[in-house]
């Protein structure tokens, strides 16, 4: 457990105030500026007496350096350009990719689906939800969904349809989709969920909502003993208290071993709070299964987009 800022590397002796690093819009501006400066012709600097610089100038220079490094990383690795999708006019758009170091994650992730989570009535929208898949794990999707057992038993049951059409039908089926999701998650496919509140709420409410989502899984009752222990672990790991403000982020990263890493980001100030790791794999895998399968997905638009994305990967 630790709390820090995205500008933690700057020492107090250099700067008297905390330098706050904003997220996506600032990054894009810095990246464009870095690219322009890298190609422009500059004249030699004449020798002059040392200058004194304000904290804001130092922050801008350091931010520009971060932007240039991220731009260089993206272009050198031929990563697709990040696009942004608006799902509600009350919050910032969701990116098509989550990439460290811009996000505190273990690897690069690409968008599978996004949508809005509503409760009670469709008009009461609670938060935006984005589900992302690890770039390096996309190759496992066709390997798992093309396996002989799944194809013969659950997927290719209609001889008049192609394999892709049968995969689509299976992922749209409330029972078969749970089986396919379980095989993908048990197969070690890494995913990340991004929550962004549309209205101010609190983290305790979010934690209890996550727990309720897990218990609503179709297979929860038959795994009650394991889940009870795992949810106790989740309660202890979710040790960040207080408000969850509109447009802040909660990232939940599902690792290949099923462990779940939750990170809270105060996007206004750039503060990052990494919670304890939930090691029981059933917790994370049941949770993500609820986003992508079953009779009552948390966000139907998000689930539908995930289905289409997975079919495209087959």
PDB file of C-alpha atoms in Angstrom:
ATOM      1  CA  UNK A   1       0.000   0.000   0.000  1.00  0.00           C
ATOM      2  CA  UNK A   2       1.299   3.367  -0.835  1.00  0.00           C
ATOM      3  CA  UNK A   3       0.166   6.805  -1.895  1.00  0.00           C
ATOM      4  CA  UNK A   4       2.208   9.029  -4.131  1.00  0.00           C
ATOM      5  CA  UNK A   5       1.911  11.467  -7.003  1.00  0.00           C
ATOM      6  CA  UNK A   6       2.728  11.105 -10.650  1.00  0.00           C
ATOM      7  CA  UNK A   7       5.433  13.701 -10.100  1.00  0.00           C
ATOM      8  CA  UNK A   8       6.979  11.922  -7.108  1.00  0.00           C
ATOM      9  CA  UNK A   9      10.459  11.828  -8.601  1.00  0.00           C
ATOM     10  CA  UNK A  10      10.897  15.579  -8.151  1.00  0.00           C
ATOM     11  CA  UNK A  11      12.627  16.327  -4.832  1.00  0.00           C
ATOM     12  CA  UNK A  12      11.501  18.905  -2.317  1.00  0.00           C
ATOM     13  CA  UNK A  13      14.785  20.735  -2.590  1.00  0.00           C
ATOM     14  CA  UNK A  14      13.986  21.604  -6.205  1.00  0.00           C
ATOM     15  CA  UNK A  15      10.336  22.436  -5.819  1.00  0.00           C
ATOM     16  CA  UNK A  16       8.489  23.867  -2.847  1.00  0.00           C
ATOM     17  CA  UNK A  17       5.064  22.869  -4.100  1.00  0.00           C
ATOM     18  CA  UNK A  18       3.739  19.546  -5.304  1.00  0.00           C
ATOM     19  CA  UNK A  19       3.777  19.474  -9.079  1.00  0.00           C
ATOM     20  CA  UNK A  20       0.544  18.072 -10.338  1.00  0.00           C
ATOM     21  CA  UNK A  21       0.589  16.225 -13.609  1.00  0.00           C
ATOM     22  CA  UNK A  22      -2.744  16.083 -15.412  1.00  0.00           C
ATOM     23  CA  UNK A  23      -3.582  13.180 -17.612  1.00  0.00           C
ATOM     24  CA  UNK A  24      -4.663  12.691 -21.161  1.00  0.00           C
ATOM     25  CA  UNK A  25      -5.238  16.184 -22.553  1.00  0.00           C
ATOM     26  CA  UNK A  26      -1.954  17.468 -21.139  1.00  0.00           C
ATOM     27  CA  UNK A  27      -0.088  14.426 -22.399  1.00  0.00           C
ATOM     28  CA  UNK A  28      -1.349  14.903 -25.939  1.00  0.00           C
ATOM     29  CA  UNK A  29      -0.383  18.567 -25.947  1.00  0.00           C
ATOM     30  CA  UNK A  30       3.070  17.742 -24.616  1.00  0.00           C
ATOM     31  CA  UNK A  31       3.518  14.977 -27.145  1.00  0.00           C
ATOM     32  CA  UNK A  32       2.697  17.295 -30.037  1.00  0.00           C
ATOM     33  CA  UNK A  33       4.995  19.971 -28.643  1.00  0.00           C
ATOM     34  CA  UNK A  34       7.808  17.459 -28.215  1.00  0.00           C
ATOM     35  CA  UNK A  35       7.409  16.241 -31.785  1.00  0.00           C
ATOM     36  CA  UNK A  36       7.467  19.823 -33.119  1.00  0.00           C
ATOM     37  CA  UNK A  37      10.508  20.812 -31.110  1.00  0.00           C
ATOM     38  CA  UNK A  38      12.363  17.662 -32.113  1.00  0.00           C
ATOM     39  CA  UNK A  39      12.124  18.587 -35.800  1.00  0.00           C
ATOM     40  CA  UNK A  40      12.580  22.360 -35.604  1.00  0.00           C
ATOM     41  CA  UNK A  41      15.876  24.136 -36.268  1.00  0.00           C
ATOM     42  CA  UNK A  42      17.346  25.791 -33.203  1.00  0.00           C
ATOM     43  CA  UNK A  43      20.189  28.251 -33.032  1.00  0.00           C
ATOM     44  CA  UNK A  44      23.126  27.805 -30.643  1.00  0.00           C
ATOM     45  CA  UNK A  45      22.550  29.209 -27.177  1.00  0.00           C
ATOM     46  CA  UNK A  46      24.804  32.122 -26.290  1.00  0.00           C
ATOM     47  CA  UNK A  47      26.681  32.055 -22.977  1.00  0.00           C
ATOM     48  CA  UNK A  48      24.858  34.146 -20.414  1.00  0.00           C
ATOM     49  CA  UNK A  49      24.715  34.398 -16.668  1.00  0.00           C
ATOM     50  CA  UNK A  50      22.762  31.628 -14.911  1.00  0.00           C
ATOM     51  CA  UNK A  51      19.018  32.131 -14.856  1.00  0.00           C
ATOM     52  CA  UNK A  52      16.584  31.397 -12.063  1.00  0.00           C
ATOM     53  CA  UNK A  53      13.529  29.420 -12.982  1.00  0.00           C
ATOM     54  CA  UNK A  54      10.143  29.213 -11.329  1.00  0.00           C
ATOM     55  CA  UNK A  55       8.602  25.969 -10.141  1.00  0.00           C
ATOM     56  CA  UNK A  56       6.088  26.168 -12.972  1.00  0.00           C
ATOM     57  CA  UNK A  57       8.844  26.424 -15.563  1.00  0.00           C
ATOM     58  CA  UNK A  58      10.567  23.366 -14.074  1.00  0.00           C
ATOM     59  CA  UNK A  59       7.278  21.463 -14.005  1.00  0.00           C
ATOM     60  CA  UNK A  60       6.590  22.366 -17.633  1.00  0.00           C
ATOM     61  CA  UNK A  61      10.062  21.288 -18.711  1.00  0.00           C
ATOM     62  CA  UNK A  62       9.827  17.971 -16.868  1.00  0.00           C
ATOM     63  CA  UNK A  63       6.351  17.404 -18.274  1.00  0.00           C
ATOM     64  CA  UNK A  64       7.650  18.104 -21.764  1.00  0.00           C
ATOM     65  CA  UNK A  65      10.376  15.522 -21.208  1.00  0.00           C
ATOM     66  CA  UNK A  66       7.826  12.920 -20.112  1.00  0.00           C
ATOM     67  CA  UNK A  67       5.718  13.708 -23.173  1.00  0.00           C
ATOM     68  CA  UNK A  68       8.727  13.347 -25.469  1.00  0.00           C
ATOM     69  CA  UNK A  69       9.689  10.008 -23.900  1.00  0.00           C
ATOM     70  CA  UNK A  70       6.129   8.682 -24.278  1.00  0.00           C
ATOM     71  CA  UNK A  71       5.995   9.878 -27.867  1.00  0.00           C
ATOM     72  CA  UNK A  72       9.335   8.207 -28.608  1.00  0.00           C
ATOM     73  CA  UNK A  73       8.165   4.994 -26.923  1.00  0.00           C
ATOM     74  CA  UNK A  74       4.950   4.929 -28.936  1.00  0.00           C
ATOM     75  CA  UNK A  75       6.594   5.560 -32.308  1.00  0.00           C
ATOM     76  CA  UNK A  76       9.615   3.296 -31.781  1.00  0.00           C
ATOM     77  CA  UNK A  77       7.381   0.365 -30.832  1.00  0.00           C
ATOM     78  CA  UNK A  78       4.903   1.127 -33.626  1.00  0.00           C
ATOM     79  CA  UNK A  79       1.980   1.251 -31.203  1.00  0.00           C
ATOM     80  CA  UNK A  80      -1.341   2.453 -32.660  1.00  0.00           C
ATOM     81  CA  UNK A  81      -2.246   6.046 -31.953  1.00  0.00           C
ATOM     82  CA  UNK A  82      -4.543   6.429 -28.974  1.00  0.00           C
ATOM     83  CA  UNK A  83      -8.087   7.512 -29.814  1.00  0.00           C
ATOM     84  CA  UNK A  84     -10.731   8.783 -27.410  1.00  0.00           C
ATOM     85  CA  UNK A  85     -14.425   7.879 -27.134  1.00  0.00           C
ATOM     86  CA  UNK A  86     -17.071   9.924 -25.368  1.00  0.00           C
ATOM     87  CA  UNK A  87     -19.649   7.884 -23.492  1.00  0.00           C
ATOM     88  CA  UNK A  88     -21.101  10.669 -21.344  1.00  0.00           C
ATOM     89  CA  UNK A  89     -20.711  14.434 -21.522  1.00  0.00           C
ATOM     90  CA  UNK A  90     -20.158  14.659 -17.761  1.00  0.00           C
ATOM     91  CA  UNK A  91     -16.792  12.851 -17.804  1.00  0.00           C
ATOM     92  CA  UNK A  92     -13.652  12.758 -19.907  1.00  0.00           C
ATOM     93  CA  UNK A  93     -13.541  10.479 -22.927  1.00  0.00           C
ATOM     94  CA  UNK A  94     -12.181   6.952 -22.582  1.00  0.00           C
ATOM     95  CA  UNK A  95      -8.899   6.109 -24.358  1.00  0.00           C
ATOM     96  CA  UNK A  96      -8.589   3.265 -26.846  1.00  0.00           C
ATOM     97  CA  UNK A  97      -5.500   2.067 -24.964  1.00  0.00           C
ATOM     98  CA  UNK A  98      -4.035   2.134 -21.455  1.00  0.00           C
ATOM     99  CA  UNK A  99      -0.256   2.278 -21.480  1.00  0.00           C
ATOM    100  CA  UNK A 100       2.333   2.633 -18.755  1.00  0.00           C
ATOM    101  CA  UNK A 101       3.826   4.910 -17.577  1.00  0.00           C
ATOM    102  CA  UNK A 102       0.800   7.098 -18.293  1.00  0.00           C
ATOM    103  CA  UNK A 103      -1.234   4.561 -16.306  1.00  0.00           C
ATOM    104  CA  UNK A 104       0.133   2.539 -13.357  1.00  0.00           C
ATOM    105  CA  UNK A 105      -0.303  -0.854 -15.043  1.00  0.00           C
ATOM    106  CA  UNK A 106       1.918  -3.845 -15.704  1.00  0.00           C
ATOM    107  CA  UNK A 107       1.603  -3.874 -19.504  1.00  0.00           C
ATOM    108  CA  UNK A 108      -0.145  -2.272 -22.498  1.00  0.00           C
ATOM    109  CA  UNK A 109      -3.894  -2.747 -22.790  1.00  0.00           C
ATOM    110  CA  UNK A 110      -6.342  -2.148 -25.664  1.00  0.00           C
ATOM    111  CA  UNK A 111     -10.049  -1.413 -25.443  1.00  0.00           C
ATOM    112  CA  UNK A 112     -12.507  -4.309 -25.722  1.00  0.00           C
ATOM    113  CA  UNK A 113     -15.693  -2.462 -24.874  1.00  0.00           C
ATOM    114  CA  UNK A 114     -17.131   0.487 -22.993  1.00  0.00           C
ATOM    115  CA  UNK A 115     -20.457   1.713 -21.762  1.00  0.00           C
ATOM    116  CA  UNK A 116     -22.340   3.353 -18.924  1.00  0.00           C
ATOM    117  CA  UNK A 117     -23.480   1.548 -15.792  1.00  0.00           C
ATOM    118  CA  UNK A 118     -26.992   2.546 -14.749  1.00  0.00           C
ATOM    119  CA  UNK A 119     -28.882   1.536 -11.613  1.00  0.00           C
ATOM    120  CA  UNK A 120     -32.596   1.344 -10.793  1.00  0.00           C
ATOM    121  CA  UNK A 121     -33.597   3.140 -13.972  1.00  0.00           C
ATOM    122  CA  UNK A 122     -31.677   3.714 -17.180  1.00  0.00           C
ATOM    123  CA  UNK A 123     -31.703   7.467 -16.658  1.00  0.00           C
ATOM    124  CA  UNK A 124     -29.692   7.227 -13.412  1.00  0.00           C
ATOM    125  CA  UNK A 125     -26.187   6.756 -14.744  1.00  0.00           C
ATOM    126  CA  UNK A 126     -23.548   5.962 -12.119  1.00  0.00           C
ATOM    127  CA  UNK A 127     -20.209   5.544 -13.874  1.00  0.00           C
ATOM    128  CA  UNK A 128     -18.482   4.961 -17.169  1.00  0.00           C
ATOM    129  CA  UNK A 129     -16.949   1.530 -17.627  1.00  0.00           C
ATOM    130  CA  UNK A 130     -14.197   0.430 -19.981  1.00  0.00           C
ATOM    131  CA  UNK A 131     -12.825  -3.118 -20.283  1.00  0.00           C
ATOM    132  CA  UNK A 132      -9.346  -3.577 -21.774  1.00  0.00           C
ATOM    133  CA  UNK A 133      -7.331  -6.636 -22.814  1.00  0.00           C
ATOM    134  CA  UNK A 134      -3.554  -6.997 -22.604  1.00  0.00           C
ATOM    135  CA  UNK A 135      -2.007  -6.540 -26.049  1.00  0.00           C
ATOM    136  CA  UNK A 136       0.289  -9.529 -25.547  1.00  0.00           C
ATOM    137  CA  UNK A 137      -2.659 -11.770 -24.624  1.00  0.00           C
ATOM    138  CA  UNK A 138      -4.845 -11.123 -27.672  1.00  0.00           C
ATOM    139  CA  UNK A 139      -3.253 -14.140 -29.352  1.00  0.00           C
ATOM    140  CA  UNK A 140      -4.701 -16.421 -26.649  1.00  0.00           C
ATOM    141  CA  UNK A 141      -8.306 -15.581 -27.545  1.00  0.00           C
ATOM    142  CA  UNK A 142      -8.416 -17.577 -30.824  1.00  0.00           C
ATOM    143  CA  UNK A 143      -6.279 -20.320 -29.275  1.00  0.00           C
ATOM    144  CA  UNK A 144      -8.780 -20.820 -26.447  1.00  0.00           C
ATOM    145  CA  UNK A 145     -11.985 -20.319 -28.435  1.00  0.00           C
ATOM    146  CA  UNK A 146     -10.703 -22.575 -31.219  1.00  0.00           C
ATOM    147  CA  UNK A 147      -9.850 -25.410 -28.844  1.00  0.00           C
ATOM    148  CA  UNK A 148     -11.324 -28.771 -29.818  1.00  0.00           C
ATOM    149  CA  UNK A 149     -13.376 -29.203 -26.625  1.00  0.00           C
ATOM    150  CA  UNK A 150     -15.053 -25.779 -26.734  1.00  0.00           C
ATOM    151  CA  UNK A 151     -15.671 -25.935 -30.474  1.00  0.00           C
ATOM    152  CA  UNK A 152     -17.254 -29.370 -30.329  1.00  0.00           C
ATOM    153  CA  UNK A 153     -19.226 -28.964 -27.095  1.00  0.00           C
ATOM    154  CA  UNK A 154     -20.317 -25.328 -26.885  1.00  0.00           C
ATOM    155  CA  UNK A 155     -19.447 -23.308 -29.979  1.00  0.00           C
ATOM    156  CA  UNK A 156     -19.783 -25.026 -33.358  1.00  0.00           C
ATOM    157  CA  UNK A 157     -23.235 -26.466 -32.679  1.00  0.00           C
ATOM    158  CA  UNK A 158     -24.874 -25.046 -35.799  1.00  0.00           C
ATOM    159  CA  UNK A 159     -23.454 -26.610 -38.962  1.00  0.00           C
ATOM    160  CA  UNK A 160     -25.070 -23.919 -41.109  1.00  0.00           C
ATOM    161  CA  UNK A 161     -22.925 -21.198 -39.514  1.00  0.00           C
ATOM    162  CA  UNK A 162     -19.233 -20.410 -39.776  1.00  0.00           C
ATOM    163  CA  UNK A 163     -17.016 -20.732 -36.720  1.00  0.00           C
ATOM    164  CA  UNK A 164     -17.076 -16.965 -36.182  1.00  0.00           C
ATOM    165  CA  UNK A 165     -20.855 -16.881 -36.410  1.00  0.00           C
ATOM    166  CA  UNK A 166     -21.066 -19.711 -33.885  1.00  0.00           C
ATOM    167  CA  UNK A 167     -18.644 -17.892 -31.561  1.00  0.00           C
ATOM    168  CA  UNK A 168     -20.864 -14.800 -31.768  1.00  0.00           C
ATOM    169  CA  UNK A 169     -23.966 -16.861 -30.972  1.00  0.00           C
ATOM    170  CA  UNK A 170     -22.225 -18.543 -28.017  1.00  0.00           C
ATOM    171  CA  UNK A 171     -21.012 -15.217 -26.578  1.00  0.00           C
ATOM    172  CA  UNK A 172     -24.535 -13.815 -26.871  1.00  0.00           C
ATOM    173  CA  UNK A 173     -25.998 -16.839 -25.091  1.00  0.00           C
ATOM    174  CA  UNK A 174     -26.476 -16.157 -21.337  1.00  0.00           C
ATOM    175  CA  UNK A 175     -25.285 -19.658 -20.361  1.00  0.00           C
ATOM    176  CA  UNK A 176     -22.602 -20.432 -22.950  1.00  0.00           C
ATOM    177  CA  UNK A 177     -21.036 -16.983 -22.608  1.00  0.00           C
ATOM    178  CA  UNK A 178     -20.236 -17.668 -18.934  1.00  0.00           C
ATOM    179  CA  UNK A 179     -18.403 -20.864 -19.941  1.00  0.00           C
ATOM    180  CA  UNK A 180     -16.404 -19.111 -22.654  1.00  0.00           C
ATOM    181  CA  UNK A 181     -15.535 -16.203 -20.351  1.00  0.00           C
ATOM    182  CA  UNK A 182     -14.380 -18.624 -17.656  1.00  0.00           C
ATOM    183  CA  UNK A 183     -12.090 -20.408 -20.113  1.00  0.00           C
ATOM    184  CA  UNK A 184     -10.572 -17.125 -21.310  1.00  0.00           C
ATOM    185  CA  UNK A 185      -9.951 -15.867 -17.773  1.00  0.00           C
ATOM    186  CA  UNK A 186      -8.754 -19.231 -16.448  1.00  0.00           C
ATOM    187  CA  UNK A 187      -6.453 -19.336 -19.464  1.00  0.00           C
ATOM    188  CA  UNK A 188      -4.547 -16.359 -18.078  1.00  0.00           C
ATOM    189  CA  UNK A 189      -5.840 -13.590 -20.349  1.00  0.00           C
ATOM    190  CA  UNK A 190      -5.064 -10.327 -18.554  1.00  0.00           C
ATOM    191  CA  UNK A 191      -7.653  -7.562 -18.444  1.00  0.00           C
ATOM    192  CA  UNK A 192      -8.182  -4.170 -16.850  1.00  0.00           C
ATOM    193  CA  UNK A 193     -11.416  -2.421 -15.916  1.00  0.00           C
ATOM    194  CA  UNK A 194     -11.565   1.377 -15.759  1.00  0.00           C
ATOM    195  CA  UNK A 195     -14.292   2.973 -13.633  1.00  0.00           C
ATOM    196  CA  UNK A 196     -15.011   6.700 -13.928  1.00  0.00           C
ATOM    197  CA  UNK A 197     -17.877   8.126 -11.812  1.00  0.00           C
ATOM    198  CA  UNK A 198     -20.419  10.334 -13.535  1.00  0.00           C
ATOM    199  CA  UNK A 199     -21.589  11.636 -10.158  1.00  0.00           C
ATOM    200  CA  UNK A 200     -19.680  12.088  -6.908  1.00  0.00           C
ATOM    201  CA  UNK A 201     -19.847   8.970  -4.771  1.00  0.00           C
ATOM    202  CA  UNK A 202     -17.644   7.235  -2.203  1.00  0.00           C
ATOM    203  CA  UNK A 203     -15.262   4.316  -2.369  1.00  0.00           C
ATOM    204  CA  UNK A 204     -17.129   2.255   0.228  1.00  0.00           C
ATOM    205  CA  UNK A 205     -20.213   2.306  -2.002  1.00  0.00           C
ATOM    206  CA  UNK A 206     -18.076   1.202  -4.962  1.00  0.00           C
ATOM    207  CA  UNK A 207     -16.460  -1.603  -2.956  1.00  0.00           C
ATOM    208  CA  UNK A 208     -19.841  -2.970  -1.849  1.00  0.00           C
ATOM    209  CA  UNK A 209     -21.080  -2.753  -5.431  1.00  0.00           C
ATOM    210  CA  UNK A 210     -18.116  -4.831  -6.611  1.00  0.00           C
ATOM    211  CA  UNK A 211     -18.826  -7.435  -3.925  1.00  0.00           C
ATOM    212  CA  UNK A 212     -22.500  -7.579  -4.899  1.00  0.00           C
ATOM    213  CA  UNK A 213     -21.495  -8.048  -8.550  1.00  0.00           C
ATOM    214  CA  UNK A 214     -19.337 -11.049  -7.621  1.00  0.00           C
ATOM    215  CA  UNK A 215     -22.119 -12.663  -5.579  1.00  0.00           C
ATOM    216  CA  UNK A 216     -24.531 -12.215  -8.497  1.00  0.00           C
ATOM    217  CA  UNK A 217     -22.380 -14.455 -10.707  1.00  0.00           C
ATOM    218  CA  UNK A 218     -24.361 -17.553 -11.839  1.00  0.00           C
ATOM    219  CA  UNK A 219     -21.749 -19.881 -10.312  1.00  0.00           C
ATOM    220  CA  UNK A 220     -21.218 -17.967  -7.070  1.00  0.00           C
ATOM    221  CA  UNK A 221     -23.322 -20.185  -4.823  1.00  0.00           C
ATOM    222  CA  UNK A 222     -21.486 -23.385  -5.730  1.00  0.00           C
ATOM    223  CA  UNK A 223     -18.209 -21.614  -4.966  1.00  0.00           C
ATOM    224  CA  UNK A 224     -19.398 -19.936  -1.766  1.00  0.00           C
ATOM    225  CA  UNK A 225     -16.602 -21.150   0.528  1.00  0.00           C
ATOM    226  CA  UNK A 226     -13.830 -19.932  -1.777  1.00  0.00           C
ATOM    227  CA  UNK A 227     -15.592 -16.643  -2.513  1.00  0.00           C
ATOM    228  CA  UNK A 228     -16.269 -15.852   1.154  1.00  0.00           C
ATOM    229  CA  UNK A 229     -12.559 -16.034   1.918  1.00  0.00           C
ATOM    230  CA  UNK A 230     -11.703 -14.117  -1.237  1.00  0.00           C
ATOM    231  CA  UNK A 231     -14.210 -11.339  -0.522  1.00  0.00           C
ATOM    232  CA  UNK A 232     -12.821 -10.950   2.993  1.00  0.00           C
ATOM    233  CA  UNK A 233      -9.454 -10.470   1.312  1.00  0.00           C
ATOM    234  CA  UNK A 234     -11.021  -7.928  -1.069  1.00  0.00           C
ATOM    235  CA  UNK A 235     -12.496  -5.934   1.820  1.00  0.00           C
ATOM    236  CA  UNK A 236      -9.107  -5.739   3.520  1.00  0.00           C
ATOM    237  CA  UNK A 237      -7.318  -4.879   0.266  1.00  0.00           C
ATOM    238  CA  UNK A 238      -9.771  -2.083  -0.555  1.00  0.00           C
ATOM    239  CA  UNK A 239      -8.222   0.135   2.091  1.00  0.00           C
ATOM    240  CA  UNK A 240      -8.699   3.501   0.383  1.00  0.00           C
ATOM    241  CA  UNK A 241     -11.567   5.360   2.033  1.00  0.00           C
ATOM    242  CA  UNK A 242     -13.415   8.579   1.349  1.00  0.00           C
ATOM    243  CA  UNK A 243     -14.922  10.257  -1.680  1.00  0.00           C
ATOM    244  CA  UNK A 244     -14.775   8.941  -5.230  1.00  0.00           C
ATOM    245  CA  UNK A 245     -15.187  12.161  -7.180  1.00  0.00           C
ATOM    246  CA  UNK A 246     -16.658  12.603 -10.629  1.00  0.00           C
ATOM    247  CA  UNK A 247     -14.095  11.975 -13.364  1.00  0.00           C
ATOM    248  CA  UNK A 248     -11.572  10.239 -11.088  1.00  0.00           C
ATOM    249  CA  UNK A 249     -10.488   6.699 -12.035  1.00  0.00           C
ATOM    250  CA  UNK A 250     -10.459   3.305 -10.380  1.00  0.00           C
ATOM    251  CA  UNK A 251      -8.348   0.769 -12.279  1.00  0.00           C
ATOM    252  CA  UNK A 252      -8.711  -2.950 -11.595  1.00  0.00           C
ATOM    253  CA  UNK A 253      -6.005  -5.029 -13.263  1.00  0.00           C
ATOM    254  CA  UNK A 254      -6.598  -8.789 -13.531  1.00  0.00           C
ATOM    255  CA  UNK A 255      -3.248 -10.564 -13.699  1.00  0.00           C
ATOM    256  CA  UNK A 256      -2.562 -13.863 -15.468  1.00  0.00           C
ATOM    257  CA  UNK A 257      -2.669 -15.778 -12.149  1.00  0.00           C
ATOM    258  CA  UNK A 258      -6.088 -14.307 -11.342  1.00  0.00           C
ATOM    259  CA  UNK A 259      -4.850 -11.866  -8.707  1.00  0.00           C
ATOM    260  CA  UNK A 260      -6.485  -8.446  -8.741  1.00  0.00           C
ATOM    261  CA  UNK A 261      -4.663  -5.124  -8.370  1.00  0.00           C
ATOM    262  CA  UNK A 262      -6.798  -2.041  -7.673  1.00  0.00           C
ATOM    263  CA  UNK A 263      -5.479   1.493  -8.088  1.00  0.00           C
ATOM    264  CA  UNK A 264      -7.279   4.754  -7.382  1.00  0.00           C
ATOM    265  CA  UNK A 265      -6.313   7.863  -9.358  1.00  0.00           C
ATOM    266  CA  UNK A 266      -7.307  11.373  -8.364  1.00  0.00           C
ATOM    267  CA  UNK A 267      -7.138  12.860 -11.842  1.00  0.00           C
ATOM    268  CA  UNK A 268      -7.495  16.474 -10.732  1.00  0.00           C
ATOM    269  CA  UNK A 269      -4.332  16.382  -8.615  1.00  0.00           C
ATOM    270  CA  UNK A 270      -2.545  13.417 -10.205  1.00  0.00           C
ATOM    271  CA  UNK A 271      -2.506  11.433  -6.932  1.00  0.00           C
ATOM    272  CA  UNK A 272      -2.171   7.655  -7.223  1.00  0.00           C
ATOM    273  CA  UNK A 273      -3.113   5.189  -4.480  1.00  0.00           C
ATOM    274  CA  UNK A 274      -2.273   1.540  -5.030  1.00  0.00           C
ATOM    275  CA  UNK A 275      -4.268  -0.841  -2.862  1.00  0.00           C
ATOM    276  CA  UNK A 276      -3.295  -4.275  -1.556  1.00  0.00           C
ATOM    277  CA  UNK A 277      -3.207  -7.171  -4.012  1.00  0.00           C
ATOM    278  CA  UNK A 278      -6.175  -9.594  -3.905  1.00  0.00           C
ATOM    279  CA  UNK A 279      -4.556 -12.990  -4.404  1.00  0.00           C
ATOM    280  CA  UNK A 280      -7.629 -15.256  -4.525  1.00  0.00           C
ATOM    281  CA  UNK A 281      -8.177 -15.798  -8.293  1.00  0.00           C
ATOM    282  CA  UNK A 282     -11.912 -16.486  -8.004  1.00  0.00           C
ATOM    283  CA  UNK A 283     -12.591 -12.875  -6.972  1.00  0.00           C
ATOM    284  CA  UNK A 284     -11.100 -11.208 -10.041  1.00  0.00           C
ATOM    285  CA  UNK A 285     -12.227 -13.848 -12.506  1.00  0.00           C
ATOM    286  CA  UNK A 286     -15.837 -13.902 -11.301  1.00  0.00           C
ATOM    287  CA  UNK A 287     -15.883 -10.101 -11.382  1.00  0.00           C
ATOM    288  CA  UNK A 288     -14.612  -9.800 -14.956  1.00  0.00           C
ATOM    289  CA  UNK A 289     -16.896 -12.612 -16.075  1.00  0.00           C
ATOM    290  CA  UNK A 290     -19.803 -10.436 -14.970  1.00  0.00           C
ATOM    291  CA  UNK A 291     -18.642  -7.641 -17.269  1.00  0.00           C
ATOM    292  CA  UNK A 292     -18.416  -9.828 -20.366  1.00  0.00           C
ATOM    293  CA  UNK A 293     -20.998 -12.598 -20.030  1.00  0.00           C
ATOM    294  CA  UNK A 294     -24.095 -13.940 -18.334  1.00  0.00           C
ATOM    295  CA  UNK A 295     -27.774 -13.026 -18.224  1.00  0.00           C
ATOM    296  CA  UNK A 296     -27.312  -9.700 -16.391  1.00  0.00           C
ATOM    297  CA  UNK A 297     -24.100  -7.911 -17.441  1.00  0.00           C
ATOM    298  CA  UNK A 298     -23.229  -4.717 -15.548  1.00  0.00           C
ATOM    299  CA  UNK A 299     -23.453  -2.649 -18.731  1.00  0.00           C
ATOM    300  CA  UNK A 300     -25.226  -4.132 -21.735  1.00  0.00           C
ATOM    301  CA  UNK A 301     -23.574  -1.758 -24.265  1.00  0.00           C
ATOM    302  CA  UNK A 302     -20.160  -2.591 -22.823  1.00  0.00           C
ATOM    303  CA  UNK A 303     -20.849  -6.336 -22.924  1.00  0.00           C
ATOM    304  CA  UNK A 304     -22.052  -6.120 -26.536  1.00  0.00           C
ATOM    305  CA  UNK A 305     -18.883  -4.300 -27.595  1.00  0.00           C
ATOM    306  CA  UNK A 306     -16.730  -6.889 -25.784  1.00  0.00           C
ATOM    307  CA  UNK A 307     -18.546  -9.661 -27.643  1.00  0.00           C
ATOM    308  CA  UNK A 308     -17.870  -8.020 -31.006  1.00  0.00           C
ATOM    309  CA  UNK A 309     -14.214  -7.400 -30.143  1.00  0.00           C
ATOM    310  CA  UNK A 310     -13.643 -11.006 -29.091  1.00  0.00           C
ATOM    311  CA  UNK A 311     -15.255 -12.299 -32.287  1.00  0.00           C
ATOM    312  CA  UNK A 312     -12.952 -10.033 -34.299  1.00  0.00           C
ATOM    313  CA  UNK A 313      -9.959 -11.619 -32.544  1.00  0.00           C
ATOM    314  CA  UNK A 314     -10.978 -15.182 -33.464  1.00  0.00           C
TER     315      UNK A 314
END
